[in-house]
mmCIF file of C-alpha atoms in Angstrom:
data_model
loop_
_atom_site.group_PDB
_atom_site.id
_atom_site.type_symbol
_atom_site.label_atom_id
_atom_site.label_comp_id
_atom_site.label_asym_id
_atom_site.label_seq_id
_atom_site.Cartn_x
_atom_site.Cartn_y
_atom_site.Cartn_z
ATOM 1 C CA MET A 1 -59.039 -15.471 -61.475
ATOM 2 C CA SER A 2 -56.438 -12.844 -60.530
ATOM 3 C CA THR A 3 -52.842 -14.005 -60.272
ATOM 4 C CA LYS A 4 -52.331 -11.668 -57.317
ATOM 5 C CA ASN A 5 -55.104 -13.488 -55.478
ATOM 6 C CA CYS A 6 -53.699 -16.929 -56.371
ATOM 7 C CA LEU A 7 -49.951 -16.520 -56.025
ATOM 8 C CA PRO A 8 -48.606 -14.909 -52.849
ATOM 9 C CA LEU A 9 -45.803 -12.373 -53.043
ATOM 10 C CA ILE A 10 -42.684 -13.075 -50.948
ATOM 11 C CA ASP A 11 -40.425 -10.178 -50.048
ATOM 12 C CA LEU A 12 -37.128 -11.471 -48.646
ATOM 13 C CA ALA A 13 -36.441 -8.066 -47.065
ATOM 14 C CA THR A 14 -39.269 -8.537 -44.562
ATOM 15 C CA LYS A 15 -40.298 -11.220 -42.084
ATOM 16 C CA GLN A 16 -42.945 -13.505 -43.523
ATOM 17 C CA SER A 17 -46.321 -13.008 -41.883
ATOM 18 C CA PRO A 18 -48.501 -15.973 -40.844
ATOM 19 C CA SER A 19 -50.890 -15.151 -43.699
ATOM 20 C CA THR A 20 -48.035 -15.118 -46.255
ATOM 21 C CA ILE A 21 -46.727 -18.435 -44.933
ATOM 22 C CA SER A 22 -50.186 -19.996 -45.123
ATOM 23 C CA SER A 23 -50.942 -18.644 -48.600
ATOM 24 C CA THR A 24 -47.519 -19.754 -49.912
ATOM 25 C CA GLN A 25 -48.085 -23.273 -48.584
ATOM 26 C CA THR A 26 -51.459 -23.341 -50.327
ATOM 27 C CA ALA A 27 -50.072 -21.944 -53.590
ATOM 28 C CA LEU A 28 -47.199 -24.435 -53.704
ATOM 29 C CA HIS A 29 -49.653 -27.300 -53.418
ATOM 30 C CA GLN A 30 -52.254 -25.853 -55.774
ATOM 31 C CA PHE A 31 -50.019 -24.251 -58.417
ATOM 32 C CA GLY A 32 -46.426 -25.085 -57.527
ATOM 33 C CA ALA A 33 -45.521 -21.409 -57.809
ATOM 34 C CA PHE A 34 -45.292 -18.065 -56.045
ATOM 35 C CA ARG A 35 -44.184 -14.503 -56.793
ATOM 36 C CA LEU A 36 -40.929 -13.007 -55.518
ATOM 37 C CA VAL A 37 -39.986 -9.363 -55.065
ATOM 38 C CA ALA A 38 -36.738 -8.994 -56.999
ATOM 39 C CA PRO A 39 -36.336 -5.445 -58.330
ATOM 40 C CA LYS A 40 -32.611 -5.833 -59.063
ATOM 41 C CA LEU A 41 -33.348 -8.801 -61.297
ATOM 42 C CA THR A 42 -36.153 -7.046 -63.146
ATOM 43 C CA GLN A 43 -34.744 -3.566 -63.571
ATOM 44 C CA GLN A 44 -31.264 -2.676 -64.777
ATOM 45 C CA CYS A 45 -29.841 -6.220 -65.032
ATOM 46 C CA LEU A 46 -32.822 -7.585 -66.911
ATOM 47 C CA HIS A 47 -32.923 -4.577 -69.221
ATOM 48 C CA SER A 48 -29.245 -5.075 -70.053
ATOM 49 C CA VAL A 49 -29.676 -8.787 -70.745
ATOM 50 C CA PHE A 50 -32.624 -8.307 -73.075
ATOM 51 C CA GLN A 51 -31.080 -5.284 -74.752
ATOM 52 C CA ASP A 52 -27.893 -7.234 -75.414
ATOM 53 C CA ALA A 53 -29.883 -10.322 -76.411
ATOM 54 C CA ARG A 54 -31.814 -8.385 -79.024
ATOM 55 C CA ALA A 55 -28.638 -6.772 -80.322
ATOM 56 C CA PHE A 56 -26.969 -10.184 -80.448
ATOM 57 C CA LEU A 57 -29.934 -12.164 -81.663
ATOM 58 C CA SER A 58 -31.830 -9.736 -83.859
ATOM 59 C CA ALA A 59 -29.816 -6.766 -85.045
ATOM 60 C CA ARG A 60 -27.055 -9.017 -86.324
ATOM 61 C CA GLY A 61 -29.571 -11.293 -87.988
ATOM 62 C CA PHE A 62 -28.439 -14.214 -85.837
ATOM 63 C CA PHE A 63 -31.660 -16.198 -86.244
ATOM 64 C CA GLN A 64 -31.536 -15.841 -90.007
ATOM 65 C CA LEU A 65 -28.211 -17.663 -90.143
ATOM 66 C CA PRO A 66 -28.125 -21.348 -91.127
ATOM 67 C CA THR A 67 -28.508 -23.735 -88.187
ATOM 68 C CA GLN A 68 -25.057 -25.214 -88.708
ATOM 69 C CA VAL A 69 -23.581 -21.731 -88.244
ATOM 70 C CA LYS A 70 -25.620 -20.881 -85.147
ATOM 71 C CA GLU A 71 -24.790 -24.215 -83.555
ATOM 72 C CA LYS A 72 -21.137 -23.180 -83.410
ATOM 73 C CA THR A 73 -22.102 -20.731 -80.650
ATOM 74 C CA ARG A 74 -21.516 -22.152 -77.184
ATOM 75 C CA GLY A 75 -24.768 -22.936 -75.371
ATOM 76 C CA TYR A 76 -27.006 -22.540 -78.432
ATOM 77 C CA SER A 77 -30.085 -24.782 -78.671
ATOM 78 C CA ALA A 78 -31.774 -24.794 -82.073
ATOM 79 C CA PHE A 79 -35.431 -24.176 -82.937
ATOM 80 C CA ASP A 80 -37.552 -27.290 -82.252
ATOM 81 C CA SER A 81 -34.511 -29.207 -80.939
ATOM 82 C CA GLU A 82 -35.714 -29.453 -77.319
ATOM 83 C CA LEU A 83 -38.516 -31.894 -76.605
ATOM 84 C CA VAL A 84 -41.219 -32.073 -73.959
ATOM 85 C CA ARG A 85 -41.641 -35.620 -72.654
ATOM 86 C CA GLY A 86 -39.225 -36.748 -75.316
ATOM 87 C CA LYS A 87 -41.680 -36.285 -78.170
ATOM 88 C CA THR A 88 -43.095 -32.738 -78.505
ATOM 89 C CA PRO A 89 -40.686 -30.107 -79.900
ATOM 90 C CA ILE A 90 -40.582 -26.681 -78.276
ATOM 91 C CA PRO A 91 -40.679 -23.961 -80.966
ATOM 92 C CA LYS A 92 -37.987 -21.730 -79.494
ATOM 93 C CA GLU A 93 -34.284 -21.013 -79.736
ATOM 94 C CA THR A 94 -32.169 -20.634 -76.597
ATOM 95 C CA VAL A 95 -28.693 -19.583 -75.592
ATOM 96 C CA TYR A 96 -27.675 -21.319 -72.340
ATOM 97 C CA PHE A 97 -25.047 -20.070 -69.935
ATOM 98 C CA ASN A 98 -23.287 -22.255 -67.321
ATOM 99 C CA LYS A 99 -24.701 -25.367 -68.937
ATOM 100 C CA LYS A 100 -22.500 -28.439 -68.775
ATOM 101 C CA GLY A 101 -21.530 -29.801 -72.146
ATOM 102 C CA ALA A 102 -21.998 -26.453 -73.918
ATOM 103 C CA GLU A 103 -18.446 -26.301 -75.280
ATOM 104 C CA ASN A 104 -19.036 -25.241 -78.862
ATOM 105 C CA GLU A 105 -16.586 -23.251 -80.909
ATOM 106 C CA TYR A 106 -17.732 -19.674 -80.328
ATOM 107 C CA SER A 107 -18.849 -17.871 -77.174
ATOM 108 C CA PRO A 108 -21.731 -15.377 -77.260
ATOM 109 C CA PRO A 109 -20.508 -11.775 -77.627
ATOM 110 C CA LEU A 110 -18.751 -10.317 -74.578
ATOM 111 C CA GLY A 111 -21.436 -7.700 -73.856
ATOM 112 C CA PHE A 112 -24.149 -10.353 -73.761
ATOM 113 C CA GLN A 113 -22.017 -12.546 -71.486
ATOM 114 C CA CYS A 114 -21.297 -9.665 -69.108
ATOM 115 C CA SER A 115 -24.954 -8.666 -68.750
ATOM 116 C CA VAL A 116 -25.959 -12.276 -68.006
ATOM 117 C CA GLU A 117 -23.140 -12.583 -65.461
ATOM 118 C CA ALA A 118 -24.322 -9.389 -63.730
ATOM 119 C CA LEU A 119 -27.831 -10.814 -63.480
ATOM 120 C CA HIS A 120 -26.438 -14.093 -62.149
ATOM 121 C CA ASP A 121 -24.521 -12.173 -59.476
ATOM 122 C CA GLU A 122 -27.767 -10.547 -58.337
ATOM 123 C CA TRP A 123 -29.457 -13.963 -58.248
ATOM 124 C CA THR A 124 -26.561 -15.319 -56.137
ATOM 125 C CA ASN A 125 -27.270 -12.590 -53.575
ATOM 126 C CA LEU A 126 -30.858 -13.862 -53.271
ATOM 127 C CA ARG A 127 -30.260 -17.600 -53.544
ATOM 128 C CA SER A 128 -29.411 -18.695 -49.981
ATOM 129 C CA GLN A 129 -32.016 -16.415 -48.435
ATOM 130 C CA LEU A 130 -34.726 -17.654 -50.786
ATOM 131 C CA PHE A 131 -34.001 -21.318 -50.092
ATOM 132 C CA SER A 132 -33.786 -20.669 -46.348
ATOM 133 C CA THR A 133 -37.111 -18.818 -46.382
ATOM 134 C CA LEU A 134 -38.736 -21.560 -48.438
ATOM 135 C CA SER A 135 -37.482 -24.248 -46.040
ATOM 136 C CA SER A 136 -38.962 -22.301 -43.138
ATOM 137 C CA ILE A 137 -42.308 -21.781 -44.881
ATOM 138 C CA LEU A 138 -42.591 -25.479 -45.721
ATOM 139 C CA ASP A 139 -41.183 -26.622 -42.360
ATOM 140 C CA SER A 140 -38.669 -28.716 -44.273
ATOM 141 C CA LYS A 141 -36.001 -30.824 -42.609
ATOM 142 C CA GLU A 142 -34.601 -31.679 -46.044
ATOM 143 C CA SER A 143 -31.773 -29.590 -47.430
ATOM 144 C CA LEU A 144 -32.968 -27.754 -50.517
ATOM 145 C CA ILE A 145 -29.406 -26.860 -51.510
ATOM 146 C CA GLY A 146 -26.868 -29.548 -52.293
ATOM 147 C CA THR A 147 -23.106 -29.343 -52.422
ATOM 148 C CA PRO A 148 -21.328 -26.988 -54.831
ATOM 149 C CA SER A 149 -20.161 -30.020 -56.824
ATOM 150 C CA LEU A 150 -23.761 -31.172 -57.327
ATOM 151 C CA ASP A 151 -25.733 -27.964 -57.659
ATOM 152 C CA TYR A 152 -26.110 -26.290 -61.007
ATOM 153 C CA GLU A 153 -27.584 -22.948 -61.981
ATOM 154 C CA SER A 154 -27.838 -22.684 -65.727
ATOM 155 C CA LEU A 155 -29.427 -19.622 -67.297
ATOM 156 C CA GLY A 156 -31.323 -19.795 -70.550
ATOM 157 C CA VAL A 157 -32.208 -16.755 -72.659
ATOM 158 C CA ASN A 158 -35.171 -17.923 -74.745
ATOM 159 C CA PHE A 159 -36.276 -16.445 -78.054
ATOM 160 C CA TYR A 160 -39.741 -17.263 -79.420
ATOM 161 C CA ASP A 161 -40.942 -16.149 -82.840
ATOM 162 C CA SER A 162 -44.667 -16.409 -83.615
ATOM 163 C CA ASP A 163 -43.986 -16.380 -87.350
ATOM 164 C CA ARG A 164 -42.388 -19.821 -87.024
ATOM 165 C CA LEU A 165 -45.199 -21.424 -85.018
ATOM 166 C CA GLY A 166 -47.297 -22.422 -88.020
ATOM 167 C CA ASP A 167 -50.552 -23.989 -86.808
ATOM 168 C CA ARG A 168 -49.283 -24.603 -83.288
ATOM 169 C CA VAL A 169 -51.025 -22.748 -80.459
ATOM 170 C CA HIS A 170 -48.268 -22.960 -77.881
ATOM 171 C CA PHE A 171 -44.684 -21.781 -77.747
ATOM 172 C CA SER A 172 -44.314 -24.590 -75.229
ATOM 173 C CA PRO A 173 -46.825 -27.314 -74.334
ATOM 174 C CA ALA A 174 -47.681 -28.074 -70.708
ATOM 175 C CA HIS A 175 -44.619 -29.399 -68.866
ATOM 176 C CA MET A 176 -42.784 -29.524 -65.538
ATOM 177 C CA ASP A 177 -39.165 -28.511 -64.975
ATOM 178 C CA SER A 178 -36.907 -31.203 -63.544
ATOM 179 C CA GLY A 179 -34.841 -29.213 -61.055
ATOM 180 C CA THR A 180 -35.585 -27.750 -57.631
ATOM 181 C CA LEU A 181 -36.757 -24.281 -58.643
ATOM 182 C CA THR A 182 -36.979 -22.244 -61.836
ATOM 183 C CA ILE A 183 -36.752 -18.472 -61.513
ATOM 184 C CA LEU A 184 -38.550 -17.011 -64.501
ATOM 185 C CA VAL A 185 -37.677 -13.452 -65.485
ATOM 186 C CA ARG A 186 -39.570 -11.876 -68.350
ATOM 187 C CA ALA A 187 -39.739 -8.723 -70.398
ATOM 188 C CA ARG A 188 -42.361 -6.262 -69.249
ATOM 189 C CA GLU A 189 -45.171 -7.149 -71.642
ATOM 190 C CA ALA A 190 -48.122 -7.440 -69.249
ATOM 191 C CA CYS A 191 -49.454 -10.520 -71.021
ATOM 192 C CA ASP A 192 -46.796 -12.639 -72.671
ATOM 193 C CA GLY A 193 -48.630 -15.949 -72.764
ATOM 194 C CA LEU A 194 -47.359 -17.672 -69.598
ATOM 195 C CA GLU A 195 -50.009 -19.899 -67.983
ATOM 196 C CA ILE A 196 -49.855 -22.280 -65.012
ATOM 197 C CA ALA A 197 -52.170 -25.165 -64.130
ATOM 198 C CA ASP A 198 -54.568 -25.136 -61.201
ATOM 199 C CA LEU A 199 -53.772 -28.630 -59.947
ATOM 200 C CA ARG A 200 -56.932 -28.800 -57.867
ATOM 201 C CA THR A 201 -58.961 -28.966 -61.071
ATOM 202 C CA THR A 202 -57.610 -32.370 -62.132
ATOM 203 C CA ASP A 203 -56.700 -35.724 -60.647
ATOM 204 C CA LYS A 204 -54.068 -36.354 -63.337
ATOM 205 C CA LEU A 205 -50.439 -36.506 -62.183
ATOM 206 C CA ASP A 206 -48.473 -36.403 -65.439
ATOM 207 C CA SER A 207 -47.884 -33.131 -67.256
ATOM 208 C CA GLU A 208 -49.521 -34.314 -70.469
ATOM 209 C CA GLY A 209 -52.695 -35.376 -68.650
ATOM 210 C CA ILE A 210 -52.725 -32.203 -66.588
ATOM 211 C CA GLY A 211 -52.259 -30.136 -69.738
ATOM 212 C CA LEU A 212 -55.345 -31.705 -71.296
ATOM 213 C CA ASP A 213 -57.520 -31.787 -68.180
ATOM 214 C CA ALA A 214 -56.695 -28.904 -65.820
ATOM 215 C CA SER A 215 -57.755 -25.278 -65.804
ATOM 216 C CA PHE A 216 -54.934 -22.802 -66.426
ATOM 217 C CA ILE A 217 -54.508 -19.222 -65.226
ATOM 218 C CA SER A 218 -52.601 -16.478 -67.007
ATOM 219 C CA VAL A 219 -49.542 -15.112 -65.193
ATOM 220 C CA PRO A 220 -48.750 -11.573 -66.355
ATOM 221 C CA ALA A 221 -45.294 -10.060 -66.008
ATOM 222 C CA LEU A 222 -45.381 -7.516 -63.188
ATOM 223 C CA PRO A 223 -42.801 -4.801 -62.386
ATOM 224 C CA ASP A 224 -40.162 -5.726 -59.783
ATOM 225 C CA GLU A 225 -41.390 -9.332 -59.533
ATOM 226 C CA VAL A 226 -40.252 -12.709 -60.819
ATOM 227 C CA ILE A 227 -42.158 -15.995 -60.830
ATOM 228 C CA VAL A 228 -40.709 -18.957 -58.929
ATOM 229 C CA LEU A 229 -41.777 -22.395 -60.215
ATOM 230 C CA ALA A 230 -41.337 -25.613 -58.225
ATOM 231 C CA GLY A 231 -39.680 -28.450 -60.111
ATOM 232 C CA THR A 232 -40.042 -32.202 -59.862
ATOM 233 C CA ARG A 233 -36.993 -32.536 -57.591
ATOM 234 C CA LEU A 234 -38.602 -30.298 -54.955
ATOM 235 C CA GLN A 235 -41.796 -32.337 -55.218
ATOM 236 C CA ARG A 236 -39.832 -35.546 -54.694
ATOM 237 C CA LEU A 237 -37.872 -34.131 -51.760
ATOM 238 C CA LEU A 238 -40.879 -32.872 -49.816
ATOM 239 C CA GLY A 239 -43.723 -34.989 -51.155
ATOM 240 C CA ARG A 240 -46.855 -34.103 -53.108
ATOM 241 C CA SER A 241 -48.710 -33.328 -49.882
ATOM 242 C CA LYS A 242 -46.540 -30.200 -49.516
ATOM 243 C CA VAL A 243 -45.389 -29.235 -53.003
ATOM 244 C CA ARG A 244 -46.540 -29.985 -56.532
ATOM 245 C CA ALA A 245 -44.260 -29.371 -59.474
ATOM 246 C CA CYS A 246 -45.617 -26.443 -61.468
ATOM 247 C CA VAL A 247 -47.172 -27.430 -64.797
ATOM 248 C CA HIS A 248 -46.819 -24.454 -67.113
ATOM 249 C CA ARG A 249 -47.101 -23.565 -70.768
ATOM 250 C CA VAL A 250 -46.703 -20.519 -73.004
ATOM 251 C CA ARG A 251 -49.322 -19.547 -75.569
ATOM 252 C CA SER A 252 -48.387 -17.561 -78.614
ATOM 253 C CA PRO A 253 -49.218 -13.824 -78.386
ATOM 254 C CA THR A 254 -52.082 -14.194 -80.863
ATOM 255 C CA GLN A 255 -53.710 -16.748 -78.536
ATOM 256 C CA THR A 256 -53.599 -14.631 -75.370
ATOM 257 C CA SER A 257 -56.470 -12.547 -74.057
ATOM 258 C CA CYS A 258 -54.531 -9.304 -73.938
ATOM 259 C CA ASN A 259 -56.295 -6.027 -74.512
ATOM 260 C CA ARG A 260 -53.433 -4.858 -76.648
ATOM 261 C CA CYS A 261 -51.226 -6.343 -79.310
ATOM 262 C CA ILE A 262 -47.689 -7.329 -78.343
ATOM 263 C CA ALA A 263 -44.693 -8.155 -80.490
ATOM 264 C CA ASN A 264 -44.568 -11.359 -82.490
ATOM 265 C CA ASP A 265 -41.344 -12.331 -80.772
ATOM 266 C CA ARG A 266 -40.850 -12.996 -77.078
ATOM 267 C CA LEU A 267 -37.784 -13.022 -74.841
ATOM 268 C CA SER A 268 -37.570 -14.612 -71.408
ATOM 269 C CA LEU A 269 -34.815 -15.703 -69.065
ATOM 270 C CA ALA A 270 -34.943 -18.777 -66.842
ATOM 271 C CA ILE A 271 -32.587 -19.618 -63.981
ATOM 272 C CA PHE A 272 -32.687 -23.380 -63.403
ATOM 273 C CA CYS A 273 -31.644 -24.461 -59.909
ATOM 274 C CA GLY A 274 -30.921 -27.969 -58.749
ATOM 275 C CA PRO A 275 -28.511 -30.904 -58.951
ATOM 276 C CA PRO A 276 -28.120 -32.868 -62.174
ATOM 277 C CA MET A 277 -30.867 -35.421 -62.661
ATOM 278 C CA LYS A 278 -29.726 -39.042 -62.805
#
């Protein structure tokens, strides 16, 4: 099943056609996701973030440092420290930006901070228009954007290393994000392991059940596009009849069906949008 046939592509620079509106409504109920034209996020800004991330995270041997040293870096989340459903560790390391409570001793290097801030500025230019377009597509009377004091937009630069997976198949098991939307920006490997559930193939409602029961489709990284994933808050706001939270997972590179070999490590960037969950 081709991702292009399953997930419609929204271009905020053009008026949405009736067919795009209809296909986006279908995709948000079936997959909880769609594709977004965002060349400024995927070109120079993204390149700078990942280039600086690799210089920060790899060239300096950051991930070889003891955990107690790395944890002094503001926003750092250690390997296996984040849990899915409170019980399954995610085999990744992440540096979060704009995350409340991330007040550790050291900030990430200035170059890395600046490249992430530039990408965030580009996202800010898209934010209001994206939410307005989505409200129109879904005929929503609910506000999808809260007040500045409630909304958050944390950015996480994720590093995955296949050599540390052991016998595990997935970098991350099937899960839903808790916010309104997640904007997922990835390096340009065509097949980096991201998969999303076809929710029509199961009657399960929880992410664990869906992960065991549903069919999944591969979502390759495409030039000038990002993937937008619906979170559980959007599902609660609008109801399951309109939107389902996207259940997604990431397989390790050795488990993907690529026609070519890709690197053992993987970088991605996620922009999490929504008010704090209570």
